[in-house]
Coordinates of C-alpha atoms and ligand atoms in Angstrom, one line a residue:
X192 CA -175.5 16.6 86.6
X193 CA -175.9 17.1 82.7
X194 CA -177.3 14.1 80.7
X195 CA -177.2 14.3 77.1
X196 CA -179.6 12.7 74.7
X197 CA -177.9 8.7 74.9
X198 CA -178.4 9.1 78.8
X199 CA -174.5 9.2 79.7
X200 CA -173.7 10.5 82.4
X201 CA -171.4 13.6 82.3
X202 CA -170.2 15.8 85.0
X203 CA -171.3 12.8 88.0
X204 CA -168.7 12.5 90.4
X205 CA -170.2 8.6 91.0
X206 CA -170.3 7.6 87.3
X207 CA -166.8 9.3 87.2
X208 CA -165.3 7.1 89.9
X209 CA -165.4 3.8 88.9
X210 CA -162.8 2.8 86.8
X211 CA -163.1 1.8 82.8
X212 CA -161.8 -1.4 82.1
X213 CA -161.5 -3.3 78.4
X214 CA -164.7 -5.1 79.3
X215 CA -166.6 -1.2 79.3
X216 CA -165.8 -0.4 75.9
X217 CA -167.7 -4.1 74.8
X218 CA -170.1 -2.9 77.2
X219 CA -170.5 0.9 75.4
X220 CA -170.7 -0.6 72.2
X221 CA -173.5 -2.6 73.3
X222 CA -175.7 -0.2 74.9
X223 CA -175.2 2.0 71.6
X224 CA -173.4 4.3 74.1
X225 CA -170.2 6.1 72.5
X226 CA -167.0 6.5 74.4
X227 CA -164.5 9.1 74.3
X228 CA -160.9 9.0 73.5
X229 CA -158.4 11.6 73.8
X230 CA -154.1 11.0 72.9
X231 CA -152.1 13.2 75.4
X232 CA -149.0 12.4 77.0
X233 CA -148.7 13.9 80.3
X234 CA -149.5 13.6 83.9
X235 CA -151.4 17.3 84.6
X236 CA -153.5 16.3 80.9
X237 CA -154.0 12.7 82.2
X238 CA -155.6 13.7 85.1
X239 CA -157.3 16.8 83.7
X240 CA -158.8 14.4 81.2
X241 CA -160.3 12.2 84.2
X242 CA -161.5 14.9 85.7
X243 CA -163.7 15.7 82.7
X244 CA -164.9 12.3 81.6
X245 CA -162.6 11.4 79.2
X246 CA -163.4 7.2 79.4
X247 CA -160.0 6.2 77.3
X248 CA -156.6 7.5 77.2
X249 CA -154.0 7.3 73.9
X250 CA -150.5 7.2 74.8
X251 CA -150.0 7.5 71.3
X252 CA -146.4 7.6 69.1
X253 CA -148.1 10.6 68.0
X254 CA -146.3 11.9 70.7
X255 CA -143.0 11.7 68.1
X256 CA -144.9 14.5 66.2
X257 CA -146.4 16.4 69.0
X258 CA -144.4 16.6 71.2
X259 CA -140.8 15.8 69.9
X260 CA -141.0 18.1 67.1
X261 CA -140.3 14.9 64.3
X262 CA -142.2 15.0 61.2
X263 CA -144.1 11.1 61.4
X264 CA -144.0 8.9 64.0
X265 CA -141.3 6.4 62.7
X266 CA -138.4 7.8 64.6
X267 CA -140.5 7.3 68.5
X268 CA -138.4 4.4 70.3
X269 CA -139.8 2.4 73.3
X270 CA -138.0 4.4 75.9
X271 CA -139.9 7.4 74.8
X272 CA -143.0 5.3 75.0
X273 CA -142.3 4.0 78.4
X274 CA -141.8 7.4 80.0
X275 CA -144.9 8.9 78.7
X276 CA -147.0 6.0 79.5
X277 CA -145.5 5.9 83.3
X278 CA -146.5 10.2 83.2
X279 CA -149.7 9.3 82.3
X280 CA -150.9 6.7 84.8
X281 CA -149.2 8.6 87.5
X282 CA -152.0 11.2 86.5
X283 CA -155.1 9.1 85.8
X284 CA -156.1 6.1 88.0
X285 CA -160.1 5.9 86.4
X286 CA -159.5 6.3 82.4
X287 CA -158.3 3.2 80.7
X288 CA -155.0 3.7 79.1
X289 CA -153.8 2.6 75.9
X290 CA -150.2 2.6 75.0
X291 CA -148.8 2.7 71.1
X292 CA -145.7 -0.2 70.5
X293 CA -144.1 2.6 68.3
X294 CA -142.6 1.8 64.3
X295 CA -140.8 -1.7 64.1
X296 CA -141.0 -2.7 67.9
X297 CA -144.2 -5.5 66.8
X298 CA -142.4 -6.5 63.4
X299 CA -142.0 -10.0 64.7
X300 CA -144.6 -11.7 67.4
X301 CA -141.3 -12.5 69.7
X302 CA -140.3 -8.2 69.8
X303 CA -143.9 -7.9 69.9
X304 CA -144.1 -10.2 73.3
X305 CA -141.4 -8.7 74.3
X306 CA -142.4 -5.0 74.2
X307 CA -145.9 -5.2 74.9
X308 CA -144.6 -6.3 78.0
X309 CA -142.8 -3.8 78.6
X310 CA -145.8 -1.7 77.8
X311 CA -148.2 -3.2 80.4
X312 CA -145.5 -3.0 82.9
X313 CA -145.1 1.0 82.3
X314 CA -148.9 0.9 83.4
X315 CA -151.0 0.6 80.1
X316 CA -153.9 -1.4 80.6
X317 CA -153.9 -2.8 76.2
X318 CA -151.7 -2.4 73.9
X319 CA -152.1 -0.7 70.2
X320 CA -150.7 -1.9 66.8
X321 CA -150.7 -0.8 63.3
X322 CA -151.8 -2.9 60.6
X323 CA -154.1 -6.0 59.1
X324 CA -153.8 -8.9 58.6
X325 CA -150.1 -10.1 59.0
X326 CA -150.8 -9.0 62.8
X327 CA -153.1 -11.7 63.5
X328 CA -151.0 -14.1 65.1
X329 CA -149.7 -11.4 67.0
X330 CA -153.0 -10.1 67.9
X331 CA -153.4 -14.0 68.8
X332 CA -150.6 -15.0 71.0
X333 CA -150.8 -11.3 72.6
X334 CA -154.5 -11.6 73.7
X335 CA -153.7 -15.4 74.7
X336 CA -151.2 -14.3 77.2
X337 CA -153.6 -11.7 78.9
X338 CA -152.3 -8.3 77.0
X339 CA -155.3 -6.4 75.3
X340 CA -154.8 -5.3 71.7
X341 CA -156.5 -2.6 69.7
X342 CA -155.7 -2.6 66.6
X343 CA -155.4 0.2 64.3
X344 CA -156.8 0.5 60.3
X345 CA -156.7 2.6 57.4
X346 CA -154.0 5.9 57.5
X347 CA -151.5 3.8 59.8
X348 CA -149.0 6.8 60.4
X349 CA -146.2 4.3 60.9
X350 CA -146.6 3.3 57.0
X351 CA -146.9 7.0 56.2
X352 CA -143.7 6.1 53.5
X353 CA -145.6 3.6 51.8
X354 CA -148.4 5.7 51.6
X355 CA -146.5 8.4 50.2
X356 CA -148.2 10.8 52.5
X357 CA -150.7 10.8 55.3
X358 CA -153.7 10.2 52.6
X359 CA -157.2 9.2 52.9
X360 CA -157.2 5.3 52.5
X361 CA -160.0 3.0 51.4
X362 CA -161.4 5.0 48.8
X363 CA -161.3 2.4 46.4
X364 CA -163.4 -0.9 46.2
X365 CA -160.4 -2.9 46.7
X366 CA -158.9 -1.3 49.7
X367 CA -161.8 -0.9 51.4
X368 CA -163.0 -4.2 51.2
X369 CA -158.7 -5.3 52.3
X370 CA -159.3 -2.8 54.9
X371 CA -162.9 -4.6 56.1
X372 CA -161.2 -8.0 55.8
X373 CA -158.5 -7.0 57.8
X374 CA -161.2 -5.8 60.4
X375 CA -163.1 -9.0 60.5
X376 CA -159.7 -11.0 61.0
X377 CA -158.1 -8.8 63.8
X378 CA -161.6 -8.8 65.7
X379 CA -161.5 -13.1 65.5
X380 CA -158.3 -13.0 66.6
X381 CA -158.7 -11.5 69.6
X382 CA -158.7 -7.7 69.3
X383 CA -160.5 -5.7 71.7
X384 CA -160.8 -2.4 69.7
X385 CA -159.7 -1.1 66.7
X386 CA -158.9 2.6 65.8
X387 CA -160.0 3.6 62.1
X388 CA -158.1 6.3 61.2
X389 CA -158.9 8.6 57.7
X390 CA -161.3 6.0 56.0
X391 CA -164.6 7.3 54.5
X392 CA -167.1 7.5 57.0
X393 CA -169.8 4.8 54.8
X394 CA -166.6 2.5 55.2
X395 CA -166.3 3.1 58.7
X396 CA -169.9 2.5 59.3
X397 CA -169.8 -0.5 57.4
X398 CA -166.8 -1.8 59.5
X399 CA -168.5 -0.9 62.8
X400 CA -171.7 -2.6 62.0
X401 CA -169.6 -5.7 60.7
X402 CA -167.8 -6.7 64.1
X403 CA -168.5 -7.2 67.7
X404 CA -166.1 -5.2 69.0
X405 CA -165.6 -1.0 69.2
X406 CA -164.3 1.2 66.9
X407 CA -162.5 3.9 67.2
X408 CA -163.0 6.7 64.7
X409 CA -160.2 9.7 63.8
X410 CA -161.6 11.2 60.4
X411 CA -163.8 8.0 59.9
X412 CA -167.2 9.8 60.2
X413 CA -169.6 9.8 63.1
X414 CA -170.8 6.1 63.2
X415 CA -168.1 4.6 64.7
X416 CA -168.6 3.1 68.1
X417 CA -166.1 6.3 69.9
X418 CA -163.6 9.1 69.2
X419 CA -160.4 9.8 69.4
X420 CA -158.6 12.7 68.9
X421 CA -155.1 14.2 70.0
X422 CA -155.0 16.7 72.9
X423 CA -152.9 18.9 70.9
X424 CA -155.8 19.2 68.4
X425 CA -158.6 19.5 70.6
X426 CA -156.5 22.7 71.8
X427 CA -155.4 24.2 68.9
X428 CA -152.0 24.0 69.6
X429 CA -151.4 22.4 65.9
X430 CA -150.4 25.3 63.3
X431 CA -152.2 23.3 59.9
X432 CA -154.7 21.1 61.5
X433 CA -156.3 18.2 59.4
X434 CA -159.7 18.6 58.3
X435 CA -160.8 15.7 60.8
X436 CA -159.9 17.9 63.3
X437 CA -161.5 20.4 65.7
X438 CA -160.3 23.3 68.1
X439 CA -162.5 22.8 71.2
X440 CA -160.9 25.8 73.4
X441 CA -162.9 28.8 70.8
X442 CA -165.7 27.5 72.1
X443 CA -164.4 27.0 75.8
X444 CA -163.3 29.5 78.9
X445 CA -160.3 27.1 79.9
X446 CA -158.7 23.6 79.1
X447 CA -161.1 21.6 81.1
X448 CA -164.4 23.4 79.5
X449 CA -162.7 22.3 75.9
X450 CA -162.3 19.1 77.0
X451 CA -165.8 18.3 79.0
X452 CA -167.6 20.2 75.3
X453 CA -165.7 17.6 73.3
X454 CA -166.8 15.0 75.7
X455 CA -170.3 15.5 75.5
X456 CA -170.2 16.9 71.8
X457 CA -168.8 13.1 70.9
X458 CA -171.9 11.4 73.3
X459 CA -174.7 13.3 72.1
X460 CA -173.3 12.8 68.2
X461 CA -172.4 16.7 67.5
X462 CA -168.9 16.0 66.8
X463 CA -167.2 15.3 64.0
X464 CA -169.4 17.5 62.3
X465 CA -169.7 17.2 58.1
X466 CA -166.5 19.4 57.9
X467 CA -164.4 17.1 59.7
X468 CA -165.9 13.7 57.3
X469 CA -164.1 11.9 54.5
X470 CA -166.8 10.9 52.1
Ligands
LIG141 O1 -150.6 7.9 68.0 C1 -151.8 8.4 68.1 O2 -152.1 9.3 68.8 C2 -152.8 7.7 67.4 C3 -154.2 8.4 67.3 C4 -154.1 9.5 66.3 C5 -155.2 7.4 66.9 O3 -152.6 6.6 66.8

């Protein structure tokens, strides 16, 4: 058994065999304990991931991009969503599994009901949603009715028109404080996690300090409460990967020696390194 610096536990088959459930990440944050995420889409990955430690699993609409060969996100339907999701928790029964409600599919809170439902029933265990504020009855009457929400701040890929690109956000005063307002509100309303995507990491630390529950960081610096990044990434299987990004497989024999150095390089606070920060 290895143990890095924060005490986790990596390579343990016991500590490996109990399940994560949304009540561990409130429990990581607390113990100043960070928690790795990784998107993938498939069964052999899924399980793969488990097998190396990986505490949370993305189903994310990434998938659109990664997989599908479309250039954002916004064209991924829920029957995409559902099929990847079902994959998935056919391959992992310990990581808890997070499934994206894809571009339009939450845009009221009655389609948001509706297909987070559907979500849960494809075998996610919480549901995640892009945006602030306007999402907080949502967040509300979704948490009220026993679904899990993690929300999702700052480069919201679904938006990526309005943003005219997928940009750095928060960079100003005003948008970051909007995007630490937005924070505070979805965490009151319920929110379990959220994911801070491509925010400046002194924004992201501020955010993470700010609420009780975990964040998430993708290009948000090294203080948020865990890590996400996409399997493809972690691989380096992307031609032009973004600068938040890191190819774990140089450094690795085979896929599951990629994945358990990412693991423990997120838990003992190696990774992201300054070359993958937005300052
Ligand atoms: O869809 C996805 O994989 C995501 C992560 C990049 C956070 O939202």
């Amino acid at each position: 058994m290895v143990y890095s610096s924060n005490k986790e536990k990596i390579d343990d088959p016991k500590s490996l065999a109990k399940p994560i459930t949304i009540n561990s990440l409130g429990k990581f944050k607390k113990n100043a304990e960070k928690f790795v995420t990784v998107a993938l889409y498939d069964a052999p990955m899924a399980a793969m991931a488990q097998k190396c430690g990986v505490e949370v699993v993305l189903v994310g609409d990434s998938l659109g991009m990664t997989v599908l060969g479309f250039d954002t996100t916004v064209p991924v339907t829920m029957e995409q969503m559902i099929y990847h999701i079902e994959a998935v928790k056919r391959g992992n029964d310990r990581s808890l599994i997070i499934g994206d409600l894809p571009f339009m599919t939450y845009g009221t809170t009655d389609r948001a009901l509706e297909n987070a439902t559907r979500v849960m029933q494809a075998g996610a265990h919480c549901v995640k949603i892009e945006g602030g504020q306007w999402l907080v009855d949502t967040v509300k009457i979704l948490s009220d009715r026993g679904i899990p929400v993690c929300a999702h701040l700052g480069l919201t890929p679904q938006s990526v028109h309005k943003f005219g690109g997928f940009r750095v956000q928060g960079r100003n005063e005003a948008d970051a404080k909007q995007i630490l307002t937005d924070a505070k509100m979805l965490a009151e309303a319920g929110a379990h996690a959220i994911v801070l995507e491509c925010i400046p990491s002194e924004l992201a630390r501020l955010i993470t300090q700010s609420i009780s529950i975990p964040t998430i960081g993708i290009g948000a610096g090294r203080e948020t409460d865990a890590q996400v990044l996409v399997i493809n990434d972690i691989l380096g299987l992307t031609e032009k990967p973004p600068k938040f990004a890191k190819n774990f497989l140089v450094e690795a024999e085979d896929i599951p020696g990629a994945l358990k150095k990412y693991v423990r390089d997120v838990k003992t606070g190696i990774f992201p390194e300054d070359a993958n920060i937005f300052l």
